[in-house]
Tab-separated table of C-alpha atoms and ligand atoms in Angstrom:
chain	number	residue	atom	x	y	z
A	1	MET	CA	-1.534	-158.536	-234.298
A	2	LYS	CA	-5.182	-157.601	-234.366
A	3	PRO	CA	-7.307	-156.333	-237.232
A	4	VAL	CA	-8.937	-152.960	-236.610
A	5	GLU	CA	-12.631	-152.542	-237.435
A	6	ILE	CA	-12.783	-149.089	-239.030
A	7	LYS	CA	-16.482	-149.345	-239.991
A	8	PRO	CA	-18.955	-152.139	-239.215
A	9	ASP	CA	-17.558	-155.203	-241.027
A	10	VAL	CA	-14.769	-153.178	-242.637
A	11	PHE	CA	-11.343	-154.042	-241.238
A	12	TRP	CA	-7.828	-152.656	-241.518
A	13	VAL	CA	-5.650	-155.717	-242.055
A	14	GLY	CA	-2.411	-154.022	-243.094
A	15	ALA	CA	1.082	-153.957	-241.632
A	16	VAL	CA	3.180	-151.437	-239.727
A	17	ASP	CA	6.762	-151.045	-240.949
A	18	TRP	CA	8.668	-149.499	-238.055
A	19	VAL	CA	12.066	-150.249	-239.574
A	20	SER	CA	12.314	-149.078	-243.221
A	21	ARG	CA	14.103	-145.789	-243.767
A	22	ASP	CA	14.093	-145.535	-247.560
A	23	PHE	CA	11.326	-145.503	-250.147
A	24	HIS	CA	13.034	-145.319	-253.543
A	25	GLY	CA	15.201	-142.409	-252.411
A	26	TYR	CA	12.674	-140.706	-250.132
A	27	SER	CA	13.847	-140.931	-246.534
A	28	LEU	CA	11.346	-142.547	-244.168
A	29	SER	CA	13.376	-141.385	-241.198
A	30	PRO	CA	12.413	-141.207	-238.408
A	31	MET	CA	8.922	-142.615	-238.705
A	32	GLY	CA	8.807	-145.657	-241.046
A	33	THR	CA	5.466	-146.280	-242.726
A	34	THR	CA	2.455	-148.574	-242.933
A	35	TYR	CA	1.033	-150.639	-245.770
A	36	ASN	CA	-2.720	-150.533	-245.371
A	37	ALA	CA	-4.964	-153.278	-246.719
A	38	TYR	CA	-8.685	-153.448	-246.001
A	39	LEU	CA	-11.043	-156.413	-245.767
A	40	VAL	CA	-14.804	-155.967	-246.154
A	41	LYS	CA	-16.981	-158.727	-244.791
A	42	ASP	CA	-20.095	-158.954	-246.949
A	43	GLU	CA	-21.753	-161.621	-249.111
A	44	LYS	CA	-18.695	-161.328	-251.301
A	45	ILE	CA	-15.778	-160.918	-248.930
A	46	THR	CA	-13.490	-158.359	-250.556
A	47	LEU	CA	-9.841	-157.498	-249.961
A	48	PHE	CA	-8.580	-154.066	-251.019
A	49	ASP	CA	-4.876	-154.132	-251.876
A	50	THR	CA	-2.199	-156.145	-250.079
A	51	VAL	CA	1.155	-155.218	-248.521
A	52	LYS	CA	4.892	-155.216	-249.234
A	53	PRO	CA	5.972	-158.841	-249.700
A	54	GLU	CA	7.965	-159.141	-246.475
A	55	PHE	CA	4.872	-158.093	-244.487
A	56	GLN	CA	2.630	-160.802	-245.935
A	57	GLY	CA	2.648	-162.792	-242.693
A	58	GLU	CA	1.534	-159.781	-240.656
A	59	MET	CA	-1.348	-159.117	-243.048
A	60	LEU	CA	-2.373	-162.784	-243.089
A	61	CYS	CA	-2.386	-162.888	-239.283
A	62	ARG	CA	-4.809	-159.952	-239.179
A	63	MET	CA	-6.906	-161.181	-242.113
A	64	ALA	CA	-7.349	-164.654	-240.673
A	65	GLN	CA	-9.045	-163.187	-237.591
A	66	VAL	CA	-11.761	-161.767	-239.886
A	67	ALA	CA	-12.071	-164.434	-242.592
A	68	LYS	CA	-10.275	-167.547	-243.764
A	69	PRO	CA	-8.249	-166.735	-246.894
A	70	GLU	CA	-10.142	-169.345	-248.902
A	71	ASP	CA	-13.433	-167.602	-248.005
A	72	ILE	CA	-12.366	-164.317	-249.608
A	73	ASP	CA	-14.157	-163.823	-252.930
A	74	TYR	CA	-12.752	-160.671	-254.497
A	75	ILE	CA	-9.466	-158.773	-254.509
A	76	VAL	CA	-9.507	-155.130	-255.592
A	77	VAL	CA	-6.075	-153.969	-256.788
A	78	ASN	CA	-6.140	-150.188	-256.630
A	79	HIS	CA	-2.416	-149.894	-257.457
A	80	LEU	CA	0.331	-152.201	-258.681
A	81	GLU	CA	3.378	-150.746	-256.938
A	82	PRO	CA	5.032	-153.549	-254.930
A	83	ASP	CA	4.331	-151.965	-251.536
A	84	HIS	CA	0.656	-152.750	-252.213
A	85	ALA	CA	0.693	-155.549	-254.757
A	86	GLY	CA	4.025	-157.203	-254.029
A	87	CYS	CA	2.440	-160.272	-252.467
A	88	LEU	CA	-0.496	-160.424	-254.894
A	89	PRO	CA	0.692	-163.685	-256.533
A	90	GLN	CA	0.896	-165.391	-253.138
A	91	MET	CA	-2.528	-164.019	-252.142
A	92	ILE	CA	-4.123	-165.181	-255.379
A	93	GLU	CA	-2.559	-168.611	-254.917
A	94	MET	CA	-3.826	-168.829	-251.341
A	95	ILE	CA	-7.242	-167.208	-251.750
A	96	GLN	CA	-8.139	-168.502	-255.224
A	97	PRO	CA	-10.434	-165.466	-255.641
A	98	GLU	CA	-13.461	-165.506	-257.892
A	99	LYS	CA	-12.386	-162.138	-259.331
A	100	VAL	CA	-9.489	-159.698	-259.208
A	101	PHE	CA	-10.504	-156.140	-260.110
A	102	CYS	CA	-8.134	-153.516	-261.477
A	103	SER	CA	-8.102	-150.533	-263.837
A	104	PRO	CA	-7.280	-150.923	-267.561
A	105	MET	CA	-3.760	-149.624	-266.936
A	106	GLY	CA	-3.649	-151.847	-263.866
A	107	GLU	CA	-4.142	-154.921	-266.035
A	108	LYS	CA	-1.184	-153.879	-268.191
A	109	ALA	CA	0.964	-153.243	-265.118
A	110	MET	CA	-0.135	-156.541	-263.580
A	111	LYS	CA	0.959	-158.443	-266.690
A	112	ALA	CA	4.283	-156.613	-266.806
A	113	HIS	CA	4.961	-157.239	-263.129
A	114	PHE	CA	3.764	-160.791	-262.656
A	115	HIS	CA	3.628	-162.423	-266.126
A	116	TYR	CA	0.724	-164.490	-264.868
A	117	GLU	CA	-1.622	-166.857	-266.620
A	118	GLY	CA	-5.132	-167.739	-265.634
A	119	TRP	CA	-5.804	-165.102	-262.999
A	120	PRO	CA	-9.508	-164.125	-262.911
A	121	VAL	CA	-8.811	-160.465	-263.719
A	122	GLU	CA	-11.760	-158.177	-264.434
A	123	VAL	CA	-10.998	-154.676	-265.697
A	124	VAL	CA	-13.065	-151.806	-264.276
A	125	LYS	CA	-13.132	-148.199	-265.442
A	126	THR	CA	-14.321	-144.913	-263.978
A	127	GLY	CA	-18.096	-145.196	-263.592
A	128	ASP	CA	-18.113	-148.983	-263.237
A	129	SER	CA	-19.450	-150.517	-260.057
A	130	ILE	CA	-20.006	-153.946	-258.573
A	131	ASN	CA	-22.282	-155.256	-255.840
A	132	ILE	CA	-20.870	-157.368	-253.019
A	133	GLY	CA	-24.085	-157.871	-251.018
A	134	LYS	CA	-25.185	-155.004	-248.810
A	135	ARG	CA	-22.596	-152.806	-250.457
A	136	ASP	CA	-21.659	-151.474	-253.862
A	137	ILE	CA	-18.145	-150.579	-254.885
A	138	HIS	CA	-17.718	-147.724	-257.376
A	139	PHE	CA	-14.394	-147.355	-259.150
A	140	VAL	CA	-12.704	-144.107	-260.154
A	141	GLU	CA	-9.456	-144.199	-262.128
A	142	THR	CA	-6.884	-141.697	-260.864
A	143	ARG	CA	-4.292	-142.041	-263.613
A	144	MET	CA	-0.872	-140.667	-262.650
A	145	LEU	CA	-1.866	-140.297	-259.020
A	146	HIS	CA	0.719	-141.432	-258.889
A	147	TRP	CA	1.061	-144.292	-261.387
A	148	PRO	CA	-0.917	-144.812	-264.610
A	149	ASP	CA	-2.778	-147.742	-263.038
A	150	SER	CA	-3.893	-145.964	-259.858
A	151	MET	CA	-7.572	-145.972	-258.957
A	152	VAL	CA	-9.743	-145.456	-255.883
A	153	SER	CA	-12.764	-147.411	-254.687
A	154	TYR	CA	-15.869	-145.865	-253.146
A	155	ILE	CA	-18.411	-147.688	-250.985
A	156	PRO	CA	-21.463	-145.402	-250.671
A	157	GLN	CA	-23.189	-147.481	-247.985
A	158	ASP	CA	-20.162	-146.916	-245.726
A	159	LYS	CA	-19.366	-143.406	-247.023
A	160	LEU	CA	-15.895	-144.830	-247.414
A	161	LEU	CA	-13.268	-143.952	-250.037
A	162	VAL	CA	-10.424	-146.457	-250.214
A	163	CYS	CA	-8.008	-144.040	-251.781
A	164	ASN	CA	-4.765	-145.908	-252.320
A	165	ASP	CA	-1.611	-143.716	-252.170
A	166	ALA	CA	-3.622	-140.475	-252.211
A	167	PHE	CA	-3.748	-138.789	-248.800
A	168	GLY	CA	-1.083	-141.196	-247.531
A	169	GLN	CA	1.588	-140.397	-245.011
A	170	ASN	CA	4.746	-142.319	-244.249
A	171	VAL	CA	4.382	-142.726	-240.528
A	172	ALA	CA	4.511	-145.875	-238.413
A	173	THR	CA	2.190	-145.592	-235.436
A	174	SER	CA	0.189	-147.785	-233.122
A	175	GLN	CA	-2.809	-145.547	-233.860
A	176	ARG	CA	-4.893	-146.023	-236.995
A	177	PHE	CA	-6.824	-142.757	-237.172
A	178	ALA	CA	-5.533	-139.279	-237.960
A	179	ASP	CA	-7.457	-137.768	-235.042
A	180	GLU	CA	-5.453	-139.917	-232.624
A	181	ILE	CA	-2.056	-138.336	-233.251
A	182	ASP	CA	-0.572	-134.875	-232.857
A	183	ARG	CA	-1.869	-132.620	-235.656
A	184	ALA	CA	1.528	-131.041	-236.349
A	185	VAL	CA	3.086	-134.499	-236.782
A	186	LEU	CA	0.248	-135.479	-239.115
A	187	PHE	CA	0.539	-132.305	-241.194
A	188	HIS	CA	4.295	-132.681	-241.545
A	189	ALA	CA	3.916	-136.310	-242.628
A	190	MET	CA	1.272	-135.318	-245.222
A	191	LYS	CA	3.438	-132.492	-246.510
A	192	GLU	CA	6.555	-134.631	-246.709
A	193	TYR	CA	4.662	-137.353	-248.596
A	194	TYR	CA	3.087	-134.876	-251.004
A	195	ALA	CA	6.366	-133.029	-251.646
A	196	ASN	CA	8.333	-136.193	-252.315
A	197	ILE	CA	5.800	-138.279	-254.240
A	198	VAL	CA	2.723	-136.406	-255.430
A	199	LEU	CA	4.041	-132.918	-256.270
A	200	PRO	CA	4.802	-133.509	-259.992
A	201	PHE	CA	1.183	-134.534	-260.478
A	202	SER	CA	-0.332	-131.445	-258.836
A	203	PRO	CA	-2.378	-130.386	-261.913
A	204	ILE	CA	-3.960	-133.860	-261.906
A	205	VAL	CA	-4.575	-133.608	-258.147
A	206	LEU	CA	-6.542	-130.394	-258.671
A	207	LYS	CA	-8.590	-131.950	-261.499
A	208	THR	CA	-9.258	-135.058	-259.409
A	209	LEU	CA	-10.348	-133.009	-256.392
A	210	ASP	CA	-12.722	-131.117	-258.699
A	211	LEU	CA	-13.990	-134.395	-260.174
A	212	LEU	CA	-14.647	-135.858	-256.729
A	213	ALA	CA	-16.495	-132.662	-255.754
A	214	GLU	CA	-18.585	-132.827	-258.966
A	215	MET	CA	-19.433	-136.474	-258.263
A	216	LYS	CA	-20.771	-135.324	-254.885
A	217	LEU	CA	-19.519	-138.465	-253.195
A	218	ASP	CA	-20.766	-138.601	-249.637
A	219	VAL	CA	-17.550	-139.481	-247.805
A	220	ASP	CA	-16.972	-139.584	-244.079
A	221	MET	CA	-13.842	-141.707	-244.196
A	222	LEU	CA	-10.710	-141.651	-246.368
A	223	ALA	CA	-8.738	-144.859	-246.073
A	224	PRO	CA	-5.302	-144.444	-247.688
A	225	ASP	CA	-2.774	-147.207	-248.244
A	226	HIS	CA	-0.138	-145.517	-246.058
A	227	GLY	CA	-0.416	-144.040	-242.615
A	228	LEU	CA	-3.478	-142.861	-240.772
A	229	ILE	CA	-7.150	-142.976	-241.759
A	230	PHE	CA	-9.170	-139.745	-241.923
A	231	ARG	CA	-12.666	-139.831	-240.446
A	232	GLY	CA	-15.414	-137.294	-239.780
A	233	GLU	CA	-14.274	-133.696	-240.035
A	234	ASP	CA	-10.771	-134.837	-240.942
A	235	VAL	CA	-12.013	-135.794	-244.416
A	236	ALA	CA	-12.467	-132.102	-245.265
A	237	TYR	CA	-9.124	-131.377	-243.587
A	238	ALA	CA	-7.355	-133.897	-245.847
A	239	LEU	CA	-9.083	-132.654	-249.020
A	240	ASN	CA	-8.362	-129.000	-248.224
A	241	THR	CA	-4.762	-129.741	-247.284
A	242	TYR	CA	-4.204	-131.529	-250.602
A	243	ARG	CA	-5.715	-128.622	-252.514
A	244	GLU	CA	-3.393	-126.255	-250.662
A	245	PHE	CA	-0.359	-128.398	-251.514
A	246	ALA	CA	-1.418	-128.780	-255.155
A	247	GLU	CA	-1.968	-125.049	-255.657
A	248	GLN	CA	1.687	-124.417	-254.676
A	249	LYS	CA	1.066	-120.889	-253.475
A	250	PRO	CA	4.464	-119.649	-252.254
A	251	LYS	CA	4.880	-118.538	-248.659
A	252	ASN	CA	7.141	-115.832	-247.292
A	253	LYS	CA	9.899	-118.389	-246.995
A	254	ALA	CA	13.284	-119.199	-248.543
A	255	VAL	CA	15.349	-122.363	-248.493
A	256	ILE	CA	19.136	-121.992	-248.633
A	257	ALA	CA	20.561	-125.391	-249.575
A	258	TYR	CA	24.327	-125.644	-249.735
A	259	ASP	CA	27.405	-127.749	-249.244
A	260	SER	CA	30.830	-126.463	-248.281
A	261	MET	CA	34.432	-127.693	-248.233
A	262	TRP	CA	36.169	-125.270	-245.880
A	263	HIS	CA	33.206	-123.203	-244.629
A	264	SER	CA	33.511	-120.355	-247.163
A	265	THR	CA	30.271	-121.214	-248.951
A	266	GLU	CA	28.699	-121.753	-245.535
A	267	LYS	CA	29.658	-118.225	-244.449
A	268	MET	CA	28.079	-116.945	-247.643
A	269	ALA	CA	24.863	-118.868	-246.857
A	270	LEU	CA	24.649	-117.243	-243.422
A	271	ALA	CA	25.203	-113.778	-244.897
A	272	ILE	CA	22.487	-114.306	-247.536
A	273	ALA	CA	20.121	-115.330	-244.728
A	274	GLU	CA	20.800	-111.976	-243.023
A	275	GLY	CA	19.645	-110.099	-246.119
A	276	LEU	CA	16.510	-112.230	-246.396
A	277	GLN	CA	15.661	-111.718	-242.745
A	278	GLU	CA	15.810	-107.951	-243.196
A	279	HIS	CA	12.658	-108.493	-245.283
A	280	GLY	CA	11.061	-110.705	-242.639
A	281	VAL	CA	11.503	-113.877	-244.685
A	282	ASP	CA	11.290	-117.241	-242.900
A	283	VAL	CA	14.684	-118.760	-243.777
A	284	LYS	CA	15.590	-122.458	-243.705
A	285	ILE	CA	19.350	-122.982	-243.964
A	286	MET	CA	20.023	-126.580	-244.961
A	287	TRP	CA	23.556	-127.948	-245.042
A	288	LEU	CA	23.307	-130.885	-247.399
A	289	LYS	CA	25.581	-133.156	-245.410
A	290	ALA	CA	23.147	-132.871	-242.504
A	291	ASN	CA	19.826	-132.679	-244.367
A	292	HIS	CA	18.509	-135.462	-246.589
A	293	HIS	CA	17.278	-134.377	-250.013
A	294	SER	CA	13.730	-135.410	-249.109
A	295	ALA	CA	13.842	-133.114	-246.059
A	296	VAL	CA	14.982	-130.288	-248.351
A	297	MET	CA	12.097	-131.024	-250.714
A	298	THR	CA	9.621	-130.898	-247.833
A	299	GLU	CA	10.775	-127.330	-247.158
A	300	VAL	CA	10.956	-126.351	-250.837
A	301	ILE	CA	7.301	-127.162	-251.538
A	302	ASP	CA	5.912	-124.031	-249.872
A	303	ALA	CA	8.979	-121.757	-250.148
A	304	ALA	CA	8.949	-118.784	-252.513
A	305	ALA	CA	12.704	-119.007	-253.106
A	306	VAL	CA	15.326	-121.717	-253.435
A	307	ILE	CA	18.892	-120.438	-253.044
A	308	VAL	CA	21.584	-122.967	-253.801
A	309	GLY	CA	25.279	-122.799	-252.957
A	310	SER	CA	28.322	-124.894	-253.754
A	311	PRO	CA	32.045	-124.345	-253.915
A	312	THR	CA	33.561	-125.179	-257.268
A	313	HIS	CA	34.626	-128.801	-257.122
A	314	ASN	CA	36.382	-130.521	-260.036
A	315	ASN	CA	35.163	-127.726	-262.343
A	316	GLY	CA	31.592	-128.339	-261.239
A	317	ILE	CA	29.498	-128.578	-258.078
A	318	MET	CA	29.738	-130.805	-255.039
A	319	PRO	CA	28.009	-134.199	-255.248
A	320	ASN	CA	25.393	-133.411	-252.581
A	321	VAL	CA	24.417	-130.245	-254.426
A	322	ALA	CA	24.114	-132.073	-257.756
A	323	LYS	CA	21.982	-134.709	-256.047
A	324	VAL	CA	19.562	-132.249	-254.479
A	325	LEU	CA	19.199	-130.210	-257.678
A	326	ASN	CA	18.466	-133.349	-259.663
A	327	TYR	CA	15.939	-134.462	-257.039
A	328	ILE	CA	14.167	-131.102	-256.847
A	329	LYS	CA	13.961	-130.827	-260.636
A	330	GLY	CA	12.371	-134.269	-260.938
A	331	LEU	CA	9.585	-133.245	-258.561
A	332	LYS	CA	8.752	-130.207	-260.739
A	333	PRO	CA	8.103	-127.470	-258.158
A	334	GLN	CA	6.398	-124.464	-259.734
A	335	ASN	CA	6.488	-120.736	-259.217
A	336	LYS	CA	9.873	-120.386	-257.481
A	337	ILE	CA	12.531	-117.709	-257.301
A	338	GLY	CA	16.091	-119.022	-257.522
A	339	ALA	CA	19.623	-117.812	-256.838
A	340	ALA	CA	23.140	-119.260	-256.859
A	341	PHE	CA	26.256	-118.646	-254.785
A	342	GLY	CA	29.551	-120.324	-253.976
A	343	SER	CA	33.246	-119.998	-253.298
A	344	PHE	CA	36.039	-121.159	-255.583
A	345	GLY	CA	39.797	-121.600	-255.683
A	346	TRP	CA	40.833	-121.062	-259.289
A	347	SER	CA	38.172	-121.786	-261.940
A	348	GLY	CA	34.813	-120.919	-260.339
A	349	GLU	CA	32.248	-122.759	-262.477
A	350	SER	CA	29.874	-123.702	-259.644
A	351	VAL	CA	27.531	-120.696	-259.796
A	352	LYS	CA	27.169	-121.112	-263.588
A	353	VAL	CA	26.305	-124.802	-263.178
A	354	ILE	CA	23.779	-124.066	-260.405
A	355	THR	CA	22.239	-121.244	-262.423
A	356	GLU	CA	21.738	-123.594	-265.375
A	357	TRP	CA	19.948	-126.051	-263.094
A	358	LEU	CA	17.684	-123.316	-261.716
A	359	GLU	CA	16.916	-122.028	-265.216
A	360	SER	CA	16.042	-125.550	-266.295
A	361	MET	CA	13.380	-125.503	-263.554
A	362	SER	CA	11.980	-122.221	-264.929
A	363	MET	CA	12.822	-120.333	-261.732
A	364	GLU	CA	12.872	-116.542	-261.751
A	365	LEU	CA	16.441	-115.304	-261.182
A	366	PRO	CA	16.252	-111.666	-260.051
A	367	ALA	CA	19.802	-111.485	-258.634
A	368	ASP	CA	23.208	-112.077	-260.170
A	369	PRO	CA	24.979	-115.042	-258.589
A	370	VAL	CA	27.678	-114.275	-256.044
A	371	LYS	CA	31.006	-116.068	-256.194
A	372	VAL	CA	33.931	-115.566	-253.846
A	373	LYS	CA	37.583	-116.557	-254.300
A	374	HIS	CA	38.764	-118.731	-251.419
A	375	VAL	CA	37.516	-117.039	-248.220
A	376	PRO	CA	34.882	-114.288	-248.075
A	377	ASN	CA	35.891	-110.922	-246.615
A	378	HIS	CA	33.696	-108.090	-245.373
A	379	GLU	CA	33.111	-106.790	-248.892
A	380	SER	CA	32.145	-110.123	-250.402
A	381	LEU	CA	29.903	-110.970	-247.456
A	382	ALA	CA	28.172	-107.633	-248.022
A	383	LYS	CA	27.457	-108.801	-251.586
A	384	CYS	CA	25.871	-111.944	-250.133
A	385	VAL	CA	23.713	-109.859	-247.780
A	386	GLU	CA	22.677	-107.789	-250.779
A	387	LEU	CA	21.756	-110.943	-252.718
A	388	GLY	CA	19.572	-111.910	-249.763
A	389	ARG	CA	17.942	-108.468	-249.802
A	390	ILE	CA	17.171	-108.688	-253.542
A	391	ILE	CA	15.629	-112.128	-253.148
A	392	GLY	CA	13.763	-110.954	-250.041
A	393	GLN	CA	12.289	-108.066	-252.016
A	394	ALA	CA	11.318	-110.411	-254.862
A	395	ILE	CA	9.625	-112.729	-252.362
A	396	GLN	CA	7.630	-109.825	-250.926
A	397	THR	CA	6.458	-108.922	-254.436
A	398	LYS	CA	5.538	-112.524	-255.177
A	399	VAL	CA	3.614	-113.292	-251.996
A	400	GLY	CA	2.094	-109.846	-251.694
B	1	FEO	FE1	2.478	-146.769	-251.898
B	1	FEO	FE2	2.716	-146.062	-255.166
B	1	FEO	O1	2.895	-147.108	-253.664
């Protein structure tokens, strides 16, 4: 387990988690993740963030090849979530640092997490900086990206932004740099991460990107706390990709997410797709027993329409459909068209329940829901095709 020198005397000393498949409900399948920590060797040896507690040994192994723990002077805590600060108490005990830097909200979170006494905590705000020898570290708070305590650290001498969760990707690789892996894999990992973690904070992302541009930080490396590091031209790629995600401009695309008991609702989903495709819409049909809710969300982020189907089940909707609607709503996607469909046996409440969910997300609903008793026939499938056509037309109007 070797450290990786990402700049002269700046080392990645994090851990690769090949095994985890869940991050508080967001599926890490099939790629796992990394917890990135960075060690800067200067007059004041400085550690940026730590790792998930069970990976402490891996981080220590890498760190010890750069500096003895007791020789480390400062710890910068950019974020208190346990995947980055979970082993902070053990590190403070081992390192006995001269100072531990965090944001004002970070201090509050640190107290609430660790109930410590006597730690040498020094609060830093946006605009504050410290000198560690040949280098300065400038701090910028990034509140709600994605926790209140979040901040990033900039080292101008290295043109390096240690950016915490921002620009992260959940991907376990033996490579450390974004330019070393397939670009489509990288983009998908960035999109998945943004859709499932950062999306609700998109207005703040746009403001922060503007702030960073106004500050005219000279950056040639973005070092996130998950996944691969962006260097050179990839810095602009990462910034532009985040702006694109945050703007949430809809594409000519629809997601049909459904569950089915006896394939009736499934047949309806396929018929709706036919109507959409008549308008040239890129359709993603996602059966919810085969597609995790985080995979659905990764498709929803750039879709113009979200069409949801469920048979009526116990006077409501099927559990997988309730789960995905709840998940999508929590991530606050903007600017979507919605529609509901489903089969029923005797009471038929499912389309009403789905419609209420879609309305609660402020989706435009240009088509009446379609519901079918028991098994769809030619006539009812034609209604589904027509629903697809109406949504397809609305998508064309929306995306131009
Ligand atoms: Fe990667 Fe918010 O923790």
